[in-house]
PDB file of C-alpha atoms in Angstrom:
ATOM      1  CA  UNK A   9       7.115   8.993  -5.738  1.00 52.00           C
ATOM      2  CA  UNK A  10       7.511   5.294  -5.634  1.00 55.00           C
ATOM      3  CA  UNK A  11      10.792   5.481  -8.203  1.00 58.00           C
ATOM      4  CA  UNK A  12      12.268   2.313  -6.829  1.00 65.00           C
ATOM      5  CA  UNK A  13       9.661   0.133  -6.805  1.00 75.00           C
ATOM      6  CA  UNK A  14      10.072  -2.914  -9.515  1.00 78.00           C
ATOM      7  CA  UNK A  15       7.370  -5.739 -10.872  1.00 75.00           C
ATOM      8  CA  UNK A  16       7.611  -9.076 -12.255  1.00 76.00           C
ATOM      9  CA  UNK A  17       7.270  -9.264 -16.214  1.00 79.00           C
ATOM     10  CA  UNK A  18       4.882 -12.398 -16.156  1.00 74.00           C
ATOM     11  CA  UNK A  19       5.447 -12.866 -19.850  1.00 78.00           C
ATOM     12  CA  UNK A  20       8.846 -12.379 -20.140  1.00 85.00           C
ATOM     13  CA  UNK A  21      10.232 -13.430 -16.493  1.00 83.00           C
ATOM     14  CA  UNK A  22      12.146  -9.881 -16.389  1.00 87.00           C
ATOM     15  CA  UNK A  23      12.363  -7.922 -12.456  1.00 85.00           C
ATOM     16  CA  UNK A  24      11.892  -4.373 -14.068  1.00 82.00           C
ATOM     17  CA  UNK A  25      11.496  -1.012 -12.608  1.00 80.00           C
ATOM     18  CA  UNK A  26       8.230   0.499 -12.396  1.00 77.00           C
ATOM     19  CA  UNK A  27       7.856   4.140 -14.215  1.00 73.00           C
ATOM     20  CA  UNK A  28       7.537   7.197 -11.881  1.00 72.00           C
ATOM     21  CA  UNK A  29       4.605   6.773 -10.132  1.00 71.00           C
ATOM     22  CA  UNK A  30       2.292   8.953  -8.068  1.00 76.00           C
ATOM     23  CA  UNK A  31       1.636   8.252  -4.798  1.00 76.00           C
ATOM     24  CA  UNK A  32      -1.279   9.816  -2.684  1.00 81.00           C
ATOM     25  CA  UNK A  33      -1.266   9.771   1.433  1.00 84.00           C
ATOM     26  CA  UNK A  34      -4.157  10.484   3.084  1.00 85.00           C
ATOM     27  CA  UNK A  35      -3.894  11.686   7.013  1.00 89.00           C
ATOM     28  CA  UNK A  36      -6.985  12.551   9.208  1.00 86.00           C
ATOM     29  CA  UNK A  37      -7.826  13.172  12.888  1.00 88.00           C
ATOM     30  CA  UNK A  38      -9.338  10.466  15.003  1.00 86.00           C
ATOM     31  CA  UNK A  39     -11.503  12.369  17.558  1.00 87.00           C
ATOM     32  CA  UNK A  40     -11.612   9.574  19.749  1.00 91.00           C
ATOM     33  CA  UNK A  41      -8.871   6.842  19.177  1.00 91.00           C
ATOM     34  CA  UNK A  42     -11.064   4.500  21.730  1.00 92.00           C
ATOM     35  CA  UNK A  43     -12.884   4.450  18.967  1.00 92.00           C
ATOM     36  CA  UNK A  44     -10.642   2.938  16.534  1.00 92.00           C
ATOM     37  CA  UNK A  45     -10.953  -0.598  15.271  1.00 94.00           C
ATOM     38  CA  UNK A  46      -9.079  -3.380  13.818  1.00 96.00           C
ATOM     39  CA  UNK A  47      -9.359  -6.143  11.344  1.00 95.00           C
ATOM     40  CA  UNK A  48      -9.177  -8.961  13.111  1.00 96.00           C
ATOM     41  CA  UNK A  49     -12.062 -11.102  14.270  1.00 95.00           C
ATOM     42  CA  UNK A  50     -13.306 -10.962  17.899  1.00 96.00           C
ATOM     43  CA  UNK A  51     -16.021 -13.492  18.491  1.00 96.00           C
ATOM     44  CA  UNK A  52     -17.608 -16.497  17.442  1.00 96.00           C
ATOM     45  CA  UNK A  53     -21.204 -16.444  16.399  1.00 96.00           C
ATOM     46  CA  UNK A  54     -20.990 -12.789  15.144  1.00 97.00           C
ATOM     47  CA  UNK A  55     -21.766 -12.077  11.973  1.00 96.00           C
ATOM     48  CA  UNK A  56     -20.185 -11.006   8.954  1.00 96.00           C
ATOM     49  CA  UNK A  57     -21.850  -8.046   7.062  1.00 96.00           C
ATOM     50  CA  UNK A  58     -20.356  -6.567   3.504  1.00 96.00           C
ATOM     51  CA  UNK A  59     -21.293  -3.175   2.512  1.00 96.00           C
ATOM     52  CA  UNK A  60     -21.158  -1.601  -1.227  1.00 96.00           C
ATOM     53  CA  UNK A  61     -22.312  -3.277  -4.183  1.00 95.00           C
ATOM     54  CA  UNK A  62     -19.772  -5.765  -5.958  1.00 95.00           C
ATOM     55  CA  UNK A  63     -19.725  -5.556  -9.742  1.00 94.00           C
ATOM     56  CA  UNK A  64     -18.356  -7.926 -12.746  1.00 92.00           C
ATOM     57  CA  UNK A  65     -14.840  -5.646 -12.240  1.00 93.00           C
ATOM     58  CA  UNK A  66     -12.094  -8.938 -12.251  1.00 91.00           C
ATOM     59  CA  UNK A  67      -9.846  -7.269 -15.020  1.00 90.00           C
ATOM     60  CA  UNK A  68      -6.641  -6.627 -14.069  1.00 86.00           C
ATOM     61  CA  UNK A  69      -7.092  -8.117 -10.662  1.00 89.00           C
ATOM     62  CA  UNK A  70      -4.902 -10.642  -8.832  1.00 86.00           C
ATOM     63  CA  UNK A  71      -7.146 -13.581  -9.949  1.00 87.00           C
ATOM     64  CA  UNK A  72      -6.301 -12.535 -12.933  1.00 88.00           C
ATOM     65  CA  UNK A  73      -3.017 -12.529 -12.586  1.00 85.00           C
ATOM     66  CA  UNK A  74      -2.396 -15.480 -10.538  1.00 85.00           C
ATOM     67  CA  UNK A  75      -4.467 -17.373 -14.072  1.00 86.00           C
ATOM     68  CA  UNK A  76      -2.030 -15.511 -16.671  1.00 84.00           C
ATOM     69  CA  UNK A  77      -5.101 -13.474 -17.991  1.00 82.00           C
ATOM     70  CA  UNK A  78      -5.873  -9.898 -18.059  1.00 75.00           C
ATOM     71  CA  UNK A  79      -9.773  -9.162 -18.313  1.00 76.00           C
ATOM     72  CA  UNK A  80     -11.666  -6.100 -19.630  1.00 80.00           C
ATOM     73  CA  UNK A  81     -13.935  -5.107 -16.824  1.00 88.00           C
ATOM     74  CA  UNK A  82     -11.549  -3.274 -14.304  1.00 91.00           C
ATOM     75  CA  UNK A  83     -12.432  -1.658 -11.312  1.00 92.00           C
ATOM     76  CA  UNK A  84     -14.044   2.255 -11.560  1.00 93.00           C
ATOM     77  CA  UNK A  85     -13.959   4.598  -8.696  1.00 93.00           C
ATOM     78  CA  UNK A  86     -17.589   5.758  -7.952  1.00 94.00           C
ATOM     79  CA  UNK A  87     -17.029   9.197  -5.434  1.00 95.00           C
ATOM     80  CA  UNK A  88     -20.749   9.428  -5.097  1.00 95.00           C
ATOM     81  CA  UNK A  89     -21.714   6.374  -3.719  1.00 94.00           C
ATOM     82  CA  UNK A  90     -17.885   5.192  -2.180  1.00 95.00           C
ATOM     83  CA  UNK A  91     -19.023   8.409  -0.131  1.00 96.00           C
ATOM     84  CA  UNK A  92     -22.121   7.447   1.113  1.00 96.00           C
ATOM     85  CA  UNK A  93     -20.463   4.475   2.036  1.00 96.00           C
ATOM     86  CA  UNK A  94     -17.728   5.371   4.287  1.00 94.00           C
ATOM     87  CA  UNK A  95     -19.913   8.008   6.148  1.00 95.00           C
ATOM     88  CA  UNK A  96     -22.651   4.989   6.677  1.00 95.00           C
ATOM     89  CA  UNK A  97     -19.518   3.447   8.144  1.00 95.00           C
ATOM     90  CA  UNK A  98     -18.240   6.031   9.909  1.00 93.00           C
ATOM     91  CA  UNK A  99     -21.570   6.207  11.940  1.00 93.00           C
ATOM     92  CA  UNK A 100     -21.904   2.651  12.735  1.00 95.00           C
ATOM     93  CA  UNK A 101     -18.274   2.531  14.160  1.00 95.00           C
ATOM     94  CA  UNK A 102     -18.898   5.992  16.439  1.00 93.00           C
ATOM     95  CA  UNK A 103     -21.812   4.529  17.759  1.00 95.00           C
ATOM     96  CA  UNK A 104     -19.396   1.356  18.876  1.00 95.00           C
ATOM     97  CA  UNK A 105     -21.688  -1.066  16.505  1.00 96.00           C
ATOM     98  CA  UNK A 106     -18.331  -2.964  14.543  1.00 97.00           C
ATOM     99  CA  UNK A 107     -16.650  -4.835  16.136  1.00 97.00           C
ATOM    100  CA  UNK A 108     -14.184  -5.433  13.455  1.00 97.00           C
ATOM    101  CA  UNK A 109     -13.652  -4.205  10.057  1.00 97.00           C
ATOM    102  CA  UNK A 110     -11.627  -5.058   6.892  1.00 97.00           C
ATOM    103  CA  UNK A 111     -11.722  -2.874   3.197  1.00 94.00           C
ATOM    104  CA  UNK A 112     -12.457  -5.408  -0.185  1.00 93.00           C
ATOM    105  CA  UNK A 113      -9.192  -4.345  -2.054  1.00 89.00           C
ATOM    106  CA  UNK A 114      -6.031  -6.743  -3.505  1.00 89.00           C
ATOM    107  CA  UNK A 115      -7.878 -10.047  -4.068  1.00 91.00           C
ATOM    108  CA  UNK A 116     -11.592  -9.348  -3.198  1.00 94.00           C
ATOM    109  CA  UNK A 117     -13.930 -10.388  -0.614  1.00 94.00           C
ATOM    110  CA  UNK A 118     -12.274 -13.676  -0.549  1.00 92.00           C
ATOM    111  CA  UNK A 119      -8.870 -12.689   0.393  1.00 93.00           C
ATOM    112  CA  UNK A 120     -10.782  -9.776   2.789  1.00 95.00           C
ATOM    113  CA  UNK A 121     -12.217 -12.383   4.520  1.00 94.00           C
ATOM    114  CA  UNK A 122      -9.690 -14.513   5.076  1.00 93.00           C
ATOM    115  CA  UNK A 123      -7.217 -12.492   6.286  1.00 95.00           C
ATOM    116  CA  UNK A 124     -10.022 -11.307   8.796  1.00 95.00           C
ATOM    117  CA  UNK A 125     -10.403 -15.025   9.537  1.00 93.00           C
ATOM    118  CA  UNK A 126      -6.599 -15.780  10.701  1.00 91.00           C
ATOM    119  CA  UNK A 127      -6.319 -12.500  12.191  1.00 93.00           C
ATOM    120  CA  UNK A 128      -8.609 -13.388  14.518  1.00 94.00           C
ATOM    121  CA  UNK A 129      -7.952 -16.779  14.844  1.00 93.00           C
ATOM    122  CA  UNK A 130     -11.473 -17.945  13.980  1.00 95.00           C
ATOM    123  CA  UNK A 131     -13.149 -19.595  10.669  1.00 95.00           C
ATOM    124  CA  UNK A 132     -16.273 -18.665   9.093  1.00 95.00           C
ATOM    125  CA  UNK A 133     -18.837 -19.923   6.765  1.00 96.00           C
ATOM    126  CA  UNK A 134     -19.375 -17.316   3.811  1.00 95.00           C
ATOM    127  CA  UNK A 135     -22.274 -17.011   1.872  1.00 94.00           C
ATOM    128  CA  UNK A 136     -21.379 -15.606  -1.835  1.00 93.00           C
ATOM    129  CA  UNK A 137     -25.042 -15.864  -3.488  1.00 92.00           C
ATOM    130  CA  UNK A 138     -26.341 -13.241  -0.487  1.00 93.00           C
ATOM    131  CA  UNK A 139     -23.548 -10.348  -1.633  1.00 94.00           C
ATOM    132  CA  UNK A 140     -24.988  -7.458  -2.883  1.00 94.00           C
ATOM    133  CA  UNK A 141     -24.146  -7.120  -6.783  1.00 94.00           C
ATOM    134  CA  UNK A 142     -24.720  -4.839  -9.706  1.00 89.00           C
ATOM    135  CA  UNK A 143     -26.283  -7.599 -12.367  1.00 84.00           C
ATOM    136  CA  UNK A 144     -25.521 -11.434 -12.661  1.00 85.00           C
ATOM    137  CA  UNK A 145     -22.355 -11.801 -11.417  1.00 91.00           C
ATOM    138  CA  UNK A 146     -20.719 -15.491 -10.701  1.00 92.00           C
ATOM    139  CA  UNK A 147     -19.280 -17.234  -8.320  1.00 92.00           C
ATOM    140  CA  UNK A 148     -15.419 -16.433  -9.029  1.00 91.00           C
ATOM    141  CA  UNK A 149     -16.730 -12.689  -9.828  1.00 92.00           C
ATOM    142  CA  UNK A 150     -18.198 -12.421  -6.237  1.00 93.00           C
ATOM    143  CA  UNK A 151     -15.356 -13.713  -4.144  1.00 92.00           C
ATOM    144  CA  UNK A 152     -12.434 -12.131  -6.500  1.00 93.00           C
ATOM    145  CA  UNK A 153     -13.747  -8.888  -8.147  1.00 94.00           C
ATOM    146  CA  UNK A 154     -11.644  -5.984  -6.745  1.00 95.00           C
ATOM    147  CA  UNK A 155     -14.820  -2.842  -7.145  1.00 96.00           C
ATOM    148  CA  UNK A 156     -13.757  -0.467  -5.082  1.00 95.00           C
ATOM    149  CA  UNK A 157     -15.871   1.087  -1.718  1.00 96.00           C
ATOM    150  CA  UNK A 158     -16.815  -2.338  -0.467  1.00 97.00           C
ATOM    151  CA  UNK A 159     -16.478  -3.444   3.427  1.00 97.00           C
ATOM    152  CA  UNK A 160     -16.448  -6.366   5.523  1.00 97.00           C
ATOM    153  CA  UNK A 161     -17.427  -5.447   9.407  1.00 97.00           C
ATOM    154  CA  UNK A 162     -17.989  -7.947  12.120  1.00 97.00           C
ATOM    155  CA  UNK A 163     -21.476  -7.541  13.775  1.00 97.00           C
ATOM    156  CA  UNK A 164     -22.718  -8.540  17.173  1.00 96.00           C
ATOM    157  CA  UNK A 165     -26.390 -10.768  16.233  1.00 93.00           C
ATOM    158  CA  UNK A 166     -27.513  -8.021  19.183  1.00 95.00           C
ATOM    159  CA  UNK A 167     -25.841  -5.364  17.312  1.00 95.00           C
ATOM    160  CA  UNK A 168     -28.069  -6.165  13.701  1.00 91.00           C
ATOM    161  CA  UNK A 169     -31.514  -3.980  14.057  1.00 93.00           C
ATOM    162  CA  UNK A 170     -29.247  -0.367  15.228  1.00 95.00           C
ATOM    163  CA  UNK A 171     -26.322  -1.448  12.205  1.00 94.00           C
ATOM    164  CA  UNK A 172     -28.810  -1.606   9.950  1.00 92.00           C
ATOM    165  CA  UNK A 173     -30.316   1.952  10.662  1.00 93.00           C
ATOM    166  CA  UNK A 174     -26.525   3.184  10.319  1.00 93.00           C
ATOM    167  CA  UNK A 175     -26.864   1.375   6.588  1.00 91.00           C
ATOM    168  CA  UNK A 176     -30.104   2.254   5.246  1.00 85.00           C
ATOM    169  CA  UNK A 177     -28.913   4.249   2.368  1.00 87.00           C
ATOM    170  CA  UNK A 178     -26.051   1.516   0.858  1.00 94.00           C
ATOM    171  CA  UNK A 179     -26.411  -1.365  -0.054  1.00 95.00           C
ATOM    172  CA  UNK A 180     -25.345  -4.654   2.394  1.00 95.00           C
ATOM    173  CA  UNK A 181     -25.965  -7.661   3.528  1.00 95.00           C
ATOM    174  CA  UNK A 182     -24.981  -9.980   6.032  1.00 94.00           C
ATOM    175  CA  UNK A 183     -23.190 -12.952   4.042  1.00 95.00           C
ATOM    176  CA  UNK A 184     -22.272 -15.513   6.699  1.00 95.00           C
ATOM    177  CA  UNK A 185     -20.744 -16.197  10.271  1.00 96.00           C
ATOM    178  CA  UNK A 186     -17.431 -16.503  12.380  1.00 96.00           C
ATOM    179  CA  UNK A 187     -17.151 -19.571  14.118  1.00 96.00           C
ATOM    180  CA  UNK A 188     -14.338 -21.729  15.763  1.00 94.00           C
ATOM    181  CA  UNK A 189     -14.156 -24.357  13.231  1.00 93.00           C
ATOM    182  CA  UNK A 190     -10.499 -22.876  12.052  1.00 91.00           C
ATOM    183  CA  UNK A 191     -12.282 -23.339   8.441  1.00 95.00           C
ATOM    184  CA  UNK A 192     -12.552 -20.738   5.598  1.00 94.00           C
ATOM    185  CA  UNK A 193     -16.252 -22.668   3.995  1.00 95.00           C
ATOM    186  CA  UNK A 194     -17.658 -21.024   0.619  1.00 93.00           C
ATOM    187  CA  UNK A 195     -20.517 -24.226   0.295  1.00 91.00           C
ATOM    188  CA  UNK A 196     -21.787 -22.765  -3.015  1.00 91.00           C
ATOM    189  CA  UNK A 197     -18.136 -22.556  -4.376  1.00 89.00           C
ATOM    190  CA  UNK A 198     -16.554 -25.532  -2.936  1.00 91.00           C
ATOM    191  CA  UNK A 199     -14.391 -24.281  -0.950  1.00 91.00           C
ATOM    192  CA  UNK A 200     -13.187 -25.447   2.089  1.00 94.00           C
ATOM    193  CA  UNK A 201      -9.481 -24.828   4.088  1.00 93.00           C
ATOM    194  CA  UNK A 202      -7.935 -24.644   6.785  1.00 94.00           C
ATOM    195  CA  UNK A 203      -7.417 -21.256   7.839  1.00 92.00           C
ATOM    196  CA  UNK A 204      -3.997 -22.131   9.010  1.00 92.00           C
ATOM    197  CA  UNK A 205      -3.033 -22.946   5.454  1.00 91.00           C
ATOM    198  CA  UNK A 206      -4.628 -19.539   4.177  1.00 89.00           C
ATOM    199  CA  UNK A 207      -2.309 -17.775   6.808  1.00 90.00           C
ATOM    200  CA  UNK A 208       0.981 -19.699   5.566  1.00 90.00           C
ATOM    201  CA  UNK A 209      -0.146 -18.522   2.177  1.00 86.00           C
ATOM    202  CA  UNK A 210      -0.622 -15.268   2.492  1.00 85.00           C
ATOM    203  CA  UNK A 211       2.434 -14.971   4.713  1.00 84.00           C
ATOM    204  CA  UNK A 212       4.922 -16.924   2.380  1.00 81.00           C
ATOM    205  CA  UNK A 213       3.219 -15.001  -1.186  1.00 68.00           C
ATOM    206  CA  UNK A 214       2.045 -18.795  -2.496  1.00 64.00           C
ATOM    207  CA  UNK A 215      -0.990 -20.190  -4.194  1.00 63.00           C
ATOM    208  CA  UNK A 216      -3.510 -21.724  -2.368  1.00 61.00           C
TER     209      UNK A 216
END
């Protein structure tokens, strides 16, 4: 499937066709679509909780990309534990415990939480040094890494003791706050913008 898709040729500025590509859809049953949630940021003061384990796995990632580099370390699949994961998940959201929720995928946690952020309409102060990781990982690794099986959920502060029963057997953390500031702030990485400008962004495919 996915024969007349095309890509950009960053080192030769060519639009060429990609080669036949496989494509696989997943459909399921939702028992209880009540029960269904979306991305987008509900209230201020909750708190923002990633599940999963992020790992030095920037190669081949839009950071990358965006910086004309490839990396090594590219993303691996991990059933086992990805698993574990979603069915930790899966239990937290029956029991009506998320409020919101958002995958880690194209870009990282950074772009995750972002486009949670303007969703929503709020900002949020993240926390990178509290993420869950698999060895040293830096700053740039943490917010732009693209591992696979990671989650960000929005979690009522009187939600935190029955989520965190639901998570025992992953690994999380809660790694900062939605507020009304209209802010995306990463203190430890010096970040700081305007949520606004993060929307245009991502809406008009520019750099930041």
């Amino acid at each position: 499937d996915s024969l007349y898709n095309e890509y950009h040729d960053t080192s030769t500025g060519e639009q060429l066709a990609i080669p036949g590509t496989l494509l696989i859809s997943a459909i399921s049953v939702i028992d209880d679509v009540d029960k269904a949630i979306t991305m987008d940021t509900k209230l201020a003061g909750n708190l923002i909780y990633v599940i999963g384990q992020t790992y030095d796995e920037i190669g081949g990632s839009h950071y990358t990309a965006i910086h004309n580099f490839v990396g090594n370390s590219v993303p691996v699949v991990r059933p086992k534990t990805g698993k574990q994961i979603i069915q930790s998940l899966n239990h937290a959201i029956d029991h009506r415990l998320i409020r919101s929720c958002h995958d880690c995928s194209e870009g990282g946690i950074g772009v995750a939480c972002a486009e949670m952020a303007f969703a929503g309409g709020l900002g949020l102060d993240l926390v990178l040094s509290e993420m869950p990781t698999n060895g040293a990982c830096s700053l740039t690794q943490r917010c732009f890494s693209e591992t696979p099986s990671r989650y960000l959920l929005e979690v009522a502060a009187e939600d935190l003791d029955e989520v965190t029963s639901h998570l025992r057997d992953v690994p999380w953390a809660a790694v900062g706050t939605f507020n009304d500031s209209a802010m995306l702030v990463a203190t430890e990485a010096d970040v700081c913008v305007e949520i606004e400008r993060l929307s245009a962004a991502w809406s008009q495919g520019v750099v930041v």
